[in-house]
Amino acid sequence: MTQTEPAWWTTSVVYQVYPRSFADSDGDGIGDLAGITGRLDYLHELGIDVLWLSPIYPSPQDDNGYDISDYQDVDPLFGTLTDLDELIAQAHERGIKVVMDLVVNHTSDEHPWFVESRSSVDSPKRDWYWWRPARPGTTPGEPGAEPTNWGSFFSGPAWEHDEASGEYYLHLFSRKQPDLNWENPEVRQAIHQMMRWWLDRGVDGFRMDVINMISKELPLRDGVVPTAEGDGVVPAGSVHGDGGPYYLCGPRIHEFLAEMHAEVVAGHADTLLTVGEMPGVTVEEAQLFTDPERHEVDMVFQFEHVGVDHGAGKWDVVPLRLTALKESLGRWQEGLAKAGWNSLYWNNHDQPRVVSRFGDDGEHRVRSAKLLGTVLHLHRGTPYVYQGEELGMTNAPFATHEDFRDIESVNHYRSAVELGADPQHVLAGLRRMGRDNARTPMQWDASPNAGFTAGTPWIGVNPNHVEVNAEAAVADPDSVFHHYRRLIELRRTEPAVAHGDFTMLLEDDPVVYAFLRRLGDVELLTVANFSGDPVRPAVPRYDEWLGAELLLGNVADSSGPELAPWEARVHRRTVTG
Ligand code: TEU
């Protein structure tokens, strides 16, 4: 982004909708497209530029739509293609672009491609997926006979035995999500064609699900079994190896993404947004993926900063160390400063609610939600807001394991308990980290189902919707909603927010998050107190900043040298030299 005009998405904010949980127009308890269309004015008022829709395609819903059985249609649960056209048209009328989820590491096992692939070892589509015989010297179907020892993300082995042919197919996620074989050029061409079809229909880009997993290193081989002792939540006895080194950013990943760009995106590049979801991606790899000269993707979702509270695995939650969070985000800011671009997010449909995770969802809920928004949006990159984040929605009070719906949580509970873990201990991990925290219905108002549905919601509504809801937030000028609205506006009105250089301050401070942005002679200071106690920030010459303009804050009439609990401020000044 040096000499040329900065891309449009550098000044944009993306809003993610998880359609199943956003707004239900027909009373079946599941959100739908017409429900989203009915809420576009709300999103317009918030001021977002882009809407990213989690999958709405036909799907058996084993992983809530991330298991797709037809890439070119809409699941009747969510409506019809006509409803989608209407949503896109109405969004465009309000100046909102629409980005689709693209899930092409795997399909559903009910996708016709897989049905055909499975039908016979001689099927012309056999090689579209990863079929392998049992490990030599073993009996197919017996535990340990899997072609490699890889574990799946959703518990159990990453291979499923197919009785009919005696072979196994690879599924990094659920057994209903077989991995596509990207080595086969026909697979790639079919996907490119499908993507072009969506662009012709008027969509404005793609969020690419686990796209750094599409290239596997050959030959497939065993991974290291991480721990013999267990990690406190998954006890000893877990036999699966980590295949990550062989499928995360594999040998042909850059080639595949460059090819996809050339085949699909080139020619529309100035108007589209592409973002690759990339678990395990390093900043060095991300530089390559997002360098505009390389024509791969515009930005990536990295996972480091949402791993800082993971102990031995995601279910083993450790307290946040703010210094670790700053070290990580600061390194990403620096790493993508010259070429490439960051995406900025706290939340999505896979992460627990940030105000419960890194803030204070009790006494200081509103203030800490504003602080978290401020810190994120003042970084350099494109911010993503996940539905309800702009209300300060919190984790849900799941009482028993039966309250969970997500396949990851349900399988994890079952397999950990089978291996002998204490059910209460497993539940405690699910409550903190379970993906369903993000998936409880959007809280529109204080009515019994939060205005989400007239029927029975597919997952429990958070009882705090009587207080935390959009209707109340829109009516209250001091709400989290209006704070987010101001942050989104600031990105457009203050060029240093989008384009300024970034310098982290106070790296070793355990409670204060502080950084500078600088563009030309404009300098911004963001300073935030990540604690429930007042603090005097050790920012060099802070007294000089106190006289500078306060662009944004989350505590009324605050001006002294001390930050109140969970206070965040953004100062602006003009400097010379
Ligand atoms: O998620 C990819 C991923 O690796 C994790 O974020 C995942 O959610 C899990 O928590 C690992 O512990 C993407 C989608 O965002 C997710 O919803 C899907 O379940 C997954 O891919 C498979 O399509």
Coordinates of C-alpha atoms and ligand atoms in Angstrom, one line a residue:
M1 CA 0.0 0.0 0.0
T2 CA 2.9 2.4 -0.5
Q3 CA 2.6 4.4 -3.7
T4 CA -0.8 3.4 -5.0
E5 CA -4.2 4.4 -3.7
P6 CA -5.0 2.4 -0.6
A7 CA -7.6 -0.4 -1.3
W8 CA -11.2 0.4 -0.3
W9 CA -11.2 -2.2 2.5
T10 CA -8.5 -0.4 4.4
T11 CA -11.1 2.1 5.5
S12 CA -13.9 -0.4 5.9
V13 CA -15.4 -2.3 8.8
V14 CA -16.9 -5.8 8.2
Y15 CA -19.8 -7.2 10.2
Q16 CA -20.2 -10.9 10.5
V17 CA -23.7 -12.4 10.6
Y18 CA -24.2 -16.0 11.7
P19 CA -27.5 -16.5 9.9
R20 CA -28.8 -19.3 12.1
S21 CA -28.7 -17.0 15.1
F22 CA -29.4 -13.5 13.8
A23 CA -33.1 -13.0 13.0
D24 CA -35.9 -15.5 12.3
S25 CA -38.6 -14.2 10.0
D26 CA -40.7 -17.4 9.8
G27 CA -41.0 -18.6 13.3
D28 CA -39.2 -21.9 12.9
G29 CA -36.7 -21.0 15.6
I30 CA -33.8 -20.6 13.1
G31 CA -32.6 -17.3 11.7
D32 CA -32.9 -16.8 7.9
L33 CA -32.1 -14.5 5.0
A34 CA -35.4 -12.5 5.1
G35 CA -34.6 -12.0 8.8
I36 CA -31.3 -10.4 7.9
T37 CA -32.8 -8.3 5.2
G38 CA -35.3 -7.0 7.8
R39 CA -32.4 -5.8 9.9
L40 CA -30.3 -4.1 7.3
D41 CA -31.3 -0.6 8.6
Y42 CA -29.9 -1.5 12.0
L43 CA -26.5 -2.4 10.3
H44 CA -26.7 0.7 8.2
E45 CA -27.1 2.8 11.3
L46 CA -24.1 1.1 12.9
G47 CA -22.2 2.2 9.8
I48 CA -20.6 -1.0 8.6
D49 CA -19.3 -1.3 5.0
V50 CA -19.4 -5.1 4.5
L51 CA -21.6 -7.9 5.6
W52 CA -20.0 -11.4 5.8
L53 CA -22.5 -14.2 5.8
S54 CA -21.6 -17.5 7.5
P55 CA -22.8 -20.4 5.2
I56 CA -26.3 -20.4 3.9
Y57 CA -25.9 -23.2 1.4
P58 CA -27.8 -26.5 1.4
S59 CA -26.3 -28.6 4.2
P60 CA -27.1 -31.5 6.5
Q61 CA -26.2 -29.0 9.2
D62 CA -23.8 -31.3 11.0
D63 CA -21.5 -28.3 11.6
N64 CA -24.2 -25.6 11.2
G65 CA -23.6 -25.2 7.5
Y66 CA -19.9 -25.6 7.3
D67 CA -20.7 -29.0 5.7
I68 CA -22.0 -28.0 2.3
S69 CA -24.0 -30.4 0.0
D70 CA -24.5 -27.9 -2.8
Y71 CA -22.3 -24.8 -3.4
Q72 CA -24.8 -23.1 -5.7
D73 CA -28.0 -22.9 -3.8
V74 CA -29.6 -21.8 -0.5
D75 CA -30.7 -24.2 2.2
P76 CA -34.5 -24.0 2.7
L77 CA -33.8 -23.4 6.4
F78 CA -32.5 -20.0 5.4
G79 CA -34.8 -19.3 2.3
T80 CA -34.2 -19.3 -1.4
L81 CA -31.8 -17.9 -3.9
T82 CA -34.3 -15.2 -4.6
D83 CA -34.2 -14.2 -0.9
L84 CA -30.4 -14.0 -1.2
D85 CA -30.6 -11.9 -4.3
E86 CA -33.0 -9.6 -2.4
L87 CA -30.7 -9.4 0.5
I88 CA -27.7 -8.5 -1.7
A89 CA -29.8 -5.9 -3.6
Q90 CA -31.0 -4.3 -0.4
A91 CA -27.6 -4.3 1.1
H92 CA -26.1 -2.7 -2.0
E93 CA -28.8 0.0 -1.9
R94 CA -27.5 0.9 1.6
G95 CA -23.8 0.9 0.4
I96 CA -23.1 -2.4 2.1
K97 CA -21.1 -5.1 0.3
V98 CA -21.8 -8.8 0.8
V99 CA -19.1 -11.3 1.3
M100 CA -19.9 -15.0 1.2
D101 CA -18.3 -17.8 3.3
L102 CA -16.4 -20.2 1.0
V103 CA -15.9 -23.6 2.5
V104 CA -13.8 -25.6 0.1
N105 CA -11.3 -27.5 2.2
H106 CA -14.1 -30.0 2.5
T107 CA -17.7 -30.7 1.4
S108 CA -20.5 -32.5 3.1
D109 CA -20.4 -36.3 2.7
E110 CA -23.9 -35.7 1.2
H111 CA -22.5 -33.5 -1.6
P112 CA -23.0 -35.2 -5.0
W113 CA -19.2 -35.1 -5.6
F114 CA -18.6 -37.2 -2.5
V115 CA -21.5 -39.5 -3.1
E116 CA -20.0 -40.2 -6.5
S117 CA -16.5 -40.5 -5.1
R118 CA -17.6 -43.0 -2.5
S119 CA -19.7 -45.1 -4.9
S120 CA -16.7 -47.0 -6.3
V121 CA -12.9 -47.1 -6.3
D122 CA -13.2 -46.7 -10.1
S123 CA -15.4 -43.6 -9.9
P124 CA -14.0 -40.7 -12.0
K125 CA -14.4 -38.6 -8.8
R126 CA -12.7 -41.1 -6.5
D127 CA -9.5 -38.9 -6.6
W128 CA -11.5 -35.8 -5.7
Y129 CA -11.1 -36.7 -2.0
W130 CA -8.4 -38.4 0.1
W131 CA -9.0 -42.1 0.0
R132 CA -6.3 -44.4 1.5
P133 CA -6.1 -48.1 2.4
A134 CA -5.7 -49.2 6.1
R135 CA -2.2 -49.0 7.6
P136 CA -0.2 -52.0 6.4
G137 CA -0.5 -55.1 8.7
T138 CA -3.8 -53.9 10.4
T139 CA -7.4 -55.0 10.0
P140 CA -9.5 -52.2 8.3
G141 CA -12.0 -50.7 10.7
E142 CA -10.1 -51.6 13.9
P143 CA -8.8 -48.8 16.0
G144 CA -5.2 -48.0 15.0
A145 CA -5.8 -49.1 11.4
E146 CA -6.3 -45.5 10.1
P147 CA -3.9 -44.6 7.4
T148 CA -2.3 -41.9 9.6
N149 CA -2.7 -41.2 13.3
W150 CA -4.1 -37.7 12.8
G151 CA -6.8 -36.5 15.2
S152 CA -9.8 -34.5 13.9
F153 CA -10.7 -31.1 15.2
F154 CA -13.9 -32.5 16.4
S155 CA -12.5 -35.4 18.5
G156 CA -11.6 -38.9 17.3
P157 CA -9.5 -39.9 14.3
A158 CA -9.4 -37.8 11.1
W159 CA -10.1 -40.9 9.0
E160 CA -13.4 -42.7 8.5
H161 CA -13.6 -46.3 7.4
D162 CA -15.8 -46.9 4.4
E163 CA -17.2 -50.5 4.7
A164 CA -18.1 -50.8 1.1
S165 CA -14.7 -50.2 -0.4
G166 CA -12.6 -51.1 2.7
E167 CA -10.8 -47.8 2.3
Y168 CA -10.7 -44.7 4.5
Y169 CA -11.4 -41.1 3.7
L170 CA -9.8 -38.1 5.4
H171 CA -11.9 -35.5 7.3
L172 CA -9.9 -32.9 9.4
F173 CA -13.3 -31.9 10.8
S174 CA -16.4 -34.1 11.3
R175 CA -16.8 -37.4 9.5
K176 CA -19.5 -35.6 7.5
Q177 CA -16.9 -33.1 6.2
P178 CA -14.6 -35.1 3.9
D179 CA -11.5 -33.1 2.7
L180 CA -11.3 -32.3 -1.0
N181 CA -8.2 -33.3 -2.8
W182 CA -6.8 -30.1 -4.2
E183 CA -3.9 -31.9 -5.9
N184 CA -6.5 -32.9 -8.5
P185 CA -6.9 -30.0 -11.1
E186 CA -10.5 -30.9 -11.8
V187 CA -11.4 -30.1 -8.2
R188 CA -9.7 -26.7 -8.4
Q189 CA -11.4 -25.9 -11.7
A190 CA -14.8 -26.9 -10.3
I191 CA -14.3 -24.6 -7.4
H192 CA -13.1 -21.7 -9.5
Q193 CA -16.2 -22.1 -11.7
M194 CA -18.5 -22.0 -8.7
M195 CA -16.8 -18.9 -7.4
R196 CA -17.2 -17.1 -10.7
W197 CA -20.9 -18.0 -10.6
W198 CA -21.2 -16.2 -7.3
L199 CA -19.4 -13.2 -8.5
D200 CA -21.7 -13.0 -11.5
R201 CA -24.6 -13.1 -9.1
G202 CA -23.3 -10.0 -7.4
V203 CA -21.4 -11.0 -4.3
D204 CA -18.5 -8.9 -3.3
G205 CA -15.9 -11.4 -2.1
F206 CA -15.2 -14.4 -0.1
R207 CA -14.2 -15.4 3.5
M208 CA -12.3 -18.6 2.9
D209 CA -12.8 -21.2 5.5
V210 CA -9.6 -23.0 6.8
I211 CA -8.0 -22.1 3.4
N212 CA -4.5 -22.8 4.6
M213 CA -5.4 -26.5 5.0
I214 CA -6.0 -27.2 1.3
S215 CA -2.5 -28.3 0.5
K216 CA -1.4 -31.5 2.2
E217 CA 2.2 -32.6 2.3
L218 CA 2.8 -35.9 0.5
P219 CA 3.1 -38.7 1.3
L220 CA 0.6 -38.4 4.2
R221 CA 2.3 -39.5 7.4
D222 CA 1.9 -39.8 11.2
G223 CA 2.1 -36.7 13.4
V224 CA 3.5 -36.4 16.8
V225 CA 1.2 -37.5 19.7
P226 CA 1.2 -34.3 21.7
T227 CA 1.0 -35.4 25.3
A228 CA 1.2 -38.6 27.3
E229 CA -0.1 -37.1 30.5
G230 CA -3.2 -35.4 29.2
D231 CA -3.9 -31.7 29.7
G232 CA -6.3 -31.8 32.5
V233 CA -9.4 -31.7 30.3
V234 CA -8.5 -34.4 27.8
P235 CA -6.8 -37.0 30.1
A236 CA -4.1 -39.5 29.2
G237 CA -5.2 -42.0 26.6
S238 CA -5.7 -39.6 23.7
V239 CA -3.9 -41.5 20.9
H240 CA -4.1 -39.1 18.0
G241 CA -1.2 -37.3 16.4
D242 CA -1.0 -33.7 15.2
G243 CA -1.2 -33.7 11.5
G244 CA -0.9 -29.8 11.5
P245 CA 2.7 -29.8 10.2
Y246 CA 1.6 -31.7 7.1
Y247 CA -1.6 -29.7 6.3
L248 CA -1.2 -26.2 7.7
C249 CA 0.3 -23.9 4.9
G250 CA 1.3 -27.0 3.0
P251 CA 3.8 -27.0 0.0
R252 CA 1.3 -25.9 -2.7
I253 CA -0.8 -23.4 -0.7
H254 CA 0.7 -20.2 -2.3
E255 CA 0.4 -21.8 -5.8
F256 CA -3.3 -22.7 -5.2
L257 CA -4.2 -19.3 -3.9
A258 CA -2.4 -17.5 -6.7
E259 CA -4.1 -19.7 -9.2
M260 CA -7.5 -19.0 -7.6
H261 CA -6.8 -15.3 -7.7
A262 CA -5.8 -15.5 -11.4
E263 CA -8.8 -17.7 -12.3
V264 CA -11.5 -15.9 -10.3
V265 CA -10.5 -12.6 -8.7
A266 CA -8.3 -10.9 -11.3
G267 CA -10.3 -8.4 -13.2
H268 CA -12.6 -7.6 -10.2
A269 CA -9.8 -7.2 -7.7
D270 CA -10.5 -3.5 -7.0
T271 CA -14.0 -4.2 -5.9
L272 CA -13.8 -7.5 -4.0
L273 CA -12.6 -8.5 -0.6
T274 CA -10.9 -11.8 0.0
V275 CA -9.9 -13.0 3.5
G276 CA -8.4 -16.4 4.3
E277 CA -9.1 -18.0 7.6
M278 CA -5.8 -19.6 8.5
P279 CA -5.4 -21.4 11.9
G280 CA -1.7 -21.7 12.8
V281 CA -0.5 -19.1 10.2
T282 CA 2.7 -17.3 11.2
V283 CA 3.3 -13.6 10.5
E284 CA 6.0 -14.6 8.0
E285 CA 3.6 -16.7 6.0
A286 CA 0.9 -14.0 6.3
Q287 CA 3.3 -11.5 4.8
L288 CA 3.4 -13.7 1.7
F289 CA -0.3 -14.4 1.6
T290 CA -1.2 -10.7 1.8
D291 CA 1.5 -8.9 -0.1
P292 CA -0.5 -7.2 -2.9
E293 CA 2.2 -7.9 -5.4
R294 CA 1.7 -11.6 -5.0
H295 CA -2.0 -11.6 -5.8
E296 CA -3.2 -14.2 -3.3
V297 CA -5.6 -12.8 -0.7
D298 CA -6.3 -9.3 0.7
M299 CA -5.9 -10.3 4.4
V300 CA -5.9 -13.4 6.6
F301 CA -7.5 -14.3 9.9
Q302 CA -4.7 -15.4 12.2
F303 CA -5.2 -17.2 15.5
E304 CA -2.3 -16.2 17.8
H305 CA -4.1 -13.6 19.8
V306 CA -7.1 -15.8 20.5
G307 CA -4.7 -18.5 21.7
V308 CA -3.1 -16.4 24.5
D309 CA -5.4 -17.9 27.1
H310 CA -5.1 -21.5 25.9
G311 CA -3.0 -23.8 28.2
A312 CA -2.5 -27.3 27.0
G313 CA -5.2 -27.0 24.3
K314 CA -8.1 -24.7 24.0
W315 CA -10.2 -26.3 26.8
D316 CA -7.5 -25.7 29.3
V317 CA -8.1 -22.0 29.9
V318 CA -5.3 -19.9 31.5
P319 CA -5.7 -16.4 32.8
L320 CA -5.0 -13.6 30.2
R321 CA -1.6 -12.1 30.4
L322 CA -2.0 -8.7 28.8
T323 CA 1.8 -8.6 28.0
A324 CA 1.4 -11.7 25.9
L325 CA -1.6 -10.2 24.0
K326 CA 0.4 -7.1 23.3
E327 CA 3.4 -9.0 22.3
S328 CA 1.4 -10.9 19.7
L329 CA -0.7 -8.2 18.3
G330 CA 2.3 -5.8 18.2
R331 CA 4.3 -8.3 16.3
W332 CA 1.6 -8.7 13.7
Q333 CA 1.3 -4.9 13.4
E334 CA 5.0 -4.7 12.7
G335 CA 5.2 -7.7 10.5
L336 CA 2.5 -6.5 8.1
A337 CA 3.5 -2.8 8.2
K338 CA 5.3 -2.6 4.9
A339 CA 3.5 -5.0 2.7
G340 CA 0.3 -6.9 3.5
W341 CA -2.6 -6.1 5.7
N342 CA -4.1 -7.3 9.0
S343 CA -7.6 -8.3 9.8
L344 CA -8.6 -7.3 13.3
Y345 CA -11.0 -9.4 15.3
W346 CA -11.9 -10.4 18.9
N347 CA -15.0 -12.4 18.0
N348 CA -16.5 -14.7 15.5
H349 CA -18.8 -17.7 15.6
D350 CA -16.0 -19.9 16.9
Q351 CA -14.8 -17.8 19.8
P352 CA -16.2 -17.1 23.2
R353 CA -17.5 -13.5 23.7
V354 CA -14.7 -11.1 24.2
V355 CA -16.2 -9.1 27.0
S356 CA -16.5 -12.3 29.1
R357 CA -13.0 -13.5 27.9
F358 CA -10.7 -10.4 28.1
G359 CA -13.1 -7.9 29.8
D360 CA -15.4 -7.8 32.7
D361 CA -18.9 -9.0 31.9
G362 CA -20.2 -8.1 35.4
E363 CA -19.9 -4.6 36.9
H364 CA -17.9 -3.1 34.1
R365 CA -19.6 -4.9 31.1
V366 CA -20.4 -1.7 29.2
R367 CA -17.2 0.1 29.9
S368 CA -14.9 -2.9 29.2
A369 CA -16.8 -3.8 26.0
K370 CA -16.1 -0.2 24.8
L371 CA -12.5 -0.5 25.8
L372 CA -12.1 -3.7 23.8
G373 CA -13.7 -2.2 20.8
T374 CA -11.5 0.9 21.1
V375 CA -8.3 -1.0 21.4
L376 CA -9.1 -3.3 18.4
H377 CA -10.4 -0.6 16.1
L378 CA -7.4 1.7 16.7
H379 CA -5.0 -0.9 15.4
R380 CA -3.9 -0.9 11.8
G381 CA -6.0 -3.3 9.7
T382 CA -9.6 -4.1 8.8
P383 CA -11.8 -4.6 11.9
Y384 CA -14.5 -7.3 12.0
V385 CA -17.5 -7.0 14.3
Y386 CA -19.3 -10.2 15.1
Q387 CA -23.1 -9.9 15.6
G388 CA -23.9 -8.8 19.2
E389 CA -20.3 -7.6 19.9
E390 CA -21.6 -4.1 19.3
L391 CA -24.0 -4.7 22.2
G392 CA -21.4 -6.1 24.6
M393 CA -23.1 -9.6 24.4
T394 CA -21.6 -12.0 26.9
N395 CA -21.0 -15.7 27.2
A396 CA -24.1 -17.8 28.0
P397 CA -24.9 -19.5 31.3
F398 CA -25.0 -23.0 30.0
A399 CA -26.2 -25.2 32.9
T400 CA -25.5 -28.8 31.7
H401 CA -23.9 -30.4 28.7
E402 CA -27.4 -30.8 27.2
D403 CA -27.5 -27.0 26.7
F404 CA -24.7 -27.2 24.1
R405 CA -25.5 -27.7 20.4
D406 CA -22.1 -27.4 18.7
I407 CA -20.6 -30.6 17.3
E408 CA -17.2 -29.6 18.7
S409 CA -18.5 -29.3 22.2
V410 CA -20.8 -32.2 22.1
N411 CA -18.1 -34.6 20.8
H412 CA -15.4 -33.2 23.1
Y413 CA -17.6 -33.7 26.1
R414 CA -18.4 -37.3 25.1
S415 CA -14.9 -38.3 24.3
A416 CA -13.3 -36.7 27.3
V417 CA -15.8 -38.2 29.7
E418 CA -15.3 -41.6 28.0
L419 CA -11.6 -41.3 28.6
G420 CA -12.3 -40.7 32.3
A421 CA -12.3 -36.9 32.7
D422 CA -14.4 -35.3 35.5
P423 CA -17.6 -34.2 33.7
Q424 CA -17.7 -31.0 35.8
H425 CA -14.2 -30.1 34.8
V426 CA -15.0 -30.7 31.1
L427 CA -18.1 -28.6 31.4
A428 CA -16.1 -25.8 33.0
G429 CA -13.9 -25.7 29.8
L430 CA -16.9 -25.8 27.5
R431 CA -18.5 -22.8 29.4
R432 CA -15.4 -20.7 28.9
M433 CA -14.4 -21.7 25.4
G434 CA -17.4 -23.4 23.7
R435 CA -18.3 -22.0 20.4
D436 CA -22.0 -21.9 21.4
N437 CA -21.2 -18.8 23.5
A438 CA -21.1 -16.9 20.2
R439 CA -24.1 -18.7 18.8
T440 CA -26.9 -17.8 21.2
P441 CA -29.6 -15.7 19.4
M442 CA -28.9 -12.1 18.7
Q443 CA -30.6 -10.0 21.4
W444 CA -32.9 -7.5 19.7
D445 CA -35.2 -6.6 22.6
A446 CA -36.3 -7.5 26.1
S447 CA -39.2 -9.8 25.0
P448 CA -39.2 -13.5 25.9
N449 CA -37.1 -14.7 22.9
A450 CA -35.2 -11.5 22.6
G451 CA -37.1 -10.6 19.4
F452 CA -35.1 -13.3 17.6
T453 CA -38.0 -15.6 16.9
A454 CA -41.7 -16.0 17.4
G455 CA -41.1 -19.8 17.7
T456 CA -38.8 -21.9 19.9
P457 CA -35.1 -20.9 19.4
W458 CA -32.8 -23.7 18.3
I459 CA -30.4 -22.8 21.1
G460 CA -31.3 -21.0 24.4
V461 CA -31.5 -17.2 24.5
N462 CA -29.2 -15.6 27.0
P463 CA -31.4 -14.5 29.9
N464 CA -29.5 -11.2 30.1
H465 CA -31.3 -10.0 27.0
V466 CA -33.7 -8.2 29.2
E467 CA -30.9 -5.7 29.8
V468 CA -28.5 -6.4 26.9
N469 CA -30.4 -5.8 23.7
A470 CA -30.3 -3.7 20.5
E471 CA -33.5 -1.8 21.2
A472 CA -32.1 -0.5 24.5
A473 CA -28.7 0.1 23.1
V474 CA -29.9 2.1 20.1
A475 CA -32.0 4.3 22.4
D476 CA -29.1 5.0 24.7
P477 CA -26.4 7.4 23.4
D478 CA -23.9 6.0 25.9
S479 CA -24.3 2.4 24.9
V480 CA -21.7 0.0 23.5
F481 CA -23.6 0.2 20.2
H482 CA -23.1 4.0 19.8
H483 CA -19.4 3.6 20.9
Y484 CA -18.9 1.1 18.0
R485 CA -20.8 3.4 15.7
R486 CA -18.3 6.2 16.6
L487 CA -15.3 3.9 16.1
I488 CA -16.5 2.9 12.7
E489 CA -17.1 6.6 11.8
L490 CA -13.6 7.6 13.1
R491 CA -12.0 5.2 10.7
R492 CA -13.5 7.2 7.8
T493 CA -13.0 10.7 9.2
E494 CA -9.5 10.3 10.7
P495 CA -7.0 9.0 8.1
A496 CA -4.4 8.1 10.8
V497 CA -6.8 5.4 12.1
A498 CA -6.7 3.5 8.8
H499 CA -3.3 4.4 7.5
G500 CA -1.1 5.6 10.3
D501 CA 2.1 3.8 11.4
F502 CA 1.8 1.8 14.6
T503 CA 4.1 1.9 17.6
M504 CA 3.4 -0.2 20.7
L505 CA 4.2 1.5 24.1
L506 CA 4.6 0.0 27.6
E507 CA 5.2 -3.5 26.3
D508 CA 5.9 -4.8 29.8
D509 CA 3.0 -3.1 31.6
P510 CA 0.6 -5.8 32.9
V511 CA -2.5 -3.7 32.9
V512 CA -2.2 -0.8 30.4
Y513 CA -2.5 -1.3 26.7
A514 CA -1.0 1.8 25.0
F515 CA 0.1 2.6 21.4
L516 CA 0.7 5.4 19.0
R517 CA -0.5 5.9 15.4
R518 CA 1.2 8.4 13.2
L519 CA 0.3 9.7 9.8
G520 CA 2.0 12.8 8.5
D521 CA 1.9 15.3 11.3
V522 CA -1.1 13.7 13.1
E523 CA -0.4 11.5 16.0
L524 CA -3.0 9.4 17.9
L525 CA -2.5 7.9 21.4
T526 CA -4.7 5.0 22.5
V527 CA -4.4 4.2 26.2
A528 CA -6.5 1.6 27.9
N529 CA -6.7 0.2 31.5
F530 CA -7.4 -3.6 31.4
S531 CA -8.2 -3.8 35.1
G532 CA -10.9 -3.0 37.7
D533 CA -8.5 -0.6 39.5
P534 CA -7.6 2.9 38.7
V535 CA -4.2 3.3 37.2
R536 CA -1.8 6.1 36.2
P537 CA -0.4 5.1 32.8
A538 CA 3.3 5.3 32.5
V539 CA 3.1 6.7 29.0
P540 CA 6.1 8.9 28.4
R541 CA 5.2 12.6 28.9
Y542 CA 1.5 11.7 29.4
D543 CA 0.8 15.1 30.8
E544 CA 1.4 16.6 27.4
W545 CA -1.2 14.4 25.9
L546 CA -3.7 15.3 28.6
G547 CA -3.9 18.8 27.0
A548 CA -4.5 17.3 23.6
E549 CA -7.8 16.7 21.9
L550 CA -9.8 13.6 23.3
L551 CA -11.2 12.0 20.2
L552 CA -13.0 9.2 22.0
G553 CA -13.3 7.9 25.5
N554 CA -15.6 5.6 27.5
V555 CA -15.8 7.5 30.8
A556 CA -17.8 10.8 30.9
D557 CA -15.9 13.9 31.9
S558 CA -12.6 12.1 32.5
S559 CA -9.5 14.2 32.0
G560 CA -7.0 13.6 34.8
P561 CA -3.7 11.6 34.7
E562 CA -5.4 8.6 36.2
L563 CA -7.5 6.1 34.2
A564 CA -10.6 4.8 35.9
P565 CA -11.3 1.0 35.9
W566 CA -11.5 -0.2 32.3
E567 CA -11.2 3.3 31.0
A568 CA -9.9 3.8 27.4
R569 CA -9.0 7.1 25.7
V570 CA -7.9 8.1 22.2
H571 CA -6.1 11.4 22.1
R572 CA -5.1 13.3 19.0
R573 CA -2.5 15.9 18.4
T574 CA -0.5 17.6 15.6
V575 CA 3.2 17.3 15.8
T576 CA 6.1 18.9 13.9
G577 CA 9.2 17.1 12.9
Ligands
TEU1 O1 -13.0 -23.0 11.8 C1 -11.7 -23.5 11.7 C2 -11.0 -23.8 13.0 O2 -9.9 -24.4 12.9 C3 -11.4 -23.4 14.4 O3 -11.6 -22.1 14.6 C4 -12.5 -24.3 14.8 O4 -13.7 -23.5 14.9 C5 -12.4 -25.1 16.0 O5 -12.8 -24.3 17.1 C6 -11.1 -25.6 16.4 O6 -11.0 -25.9 17.8 C7 -13.7 -23.0 10.6 C8 -15.1 -22.5 10.8 O7 -15.0 -21.1 11.2 C9 -15.8 -23.3 11.8 O8 -17.0 -22.9 12.2 C10 -15.9 -24.7 11.2 O9 -16.4 -25.6 12.1 C11 -14.6 -25.2 10.6 O10 -13.8 -24.3 10.0 C12 -14.8 -26.3 9.7 O11 -15.4 -25.8 8.5

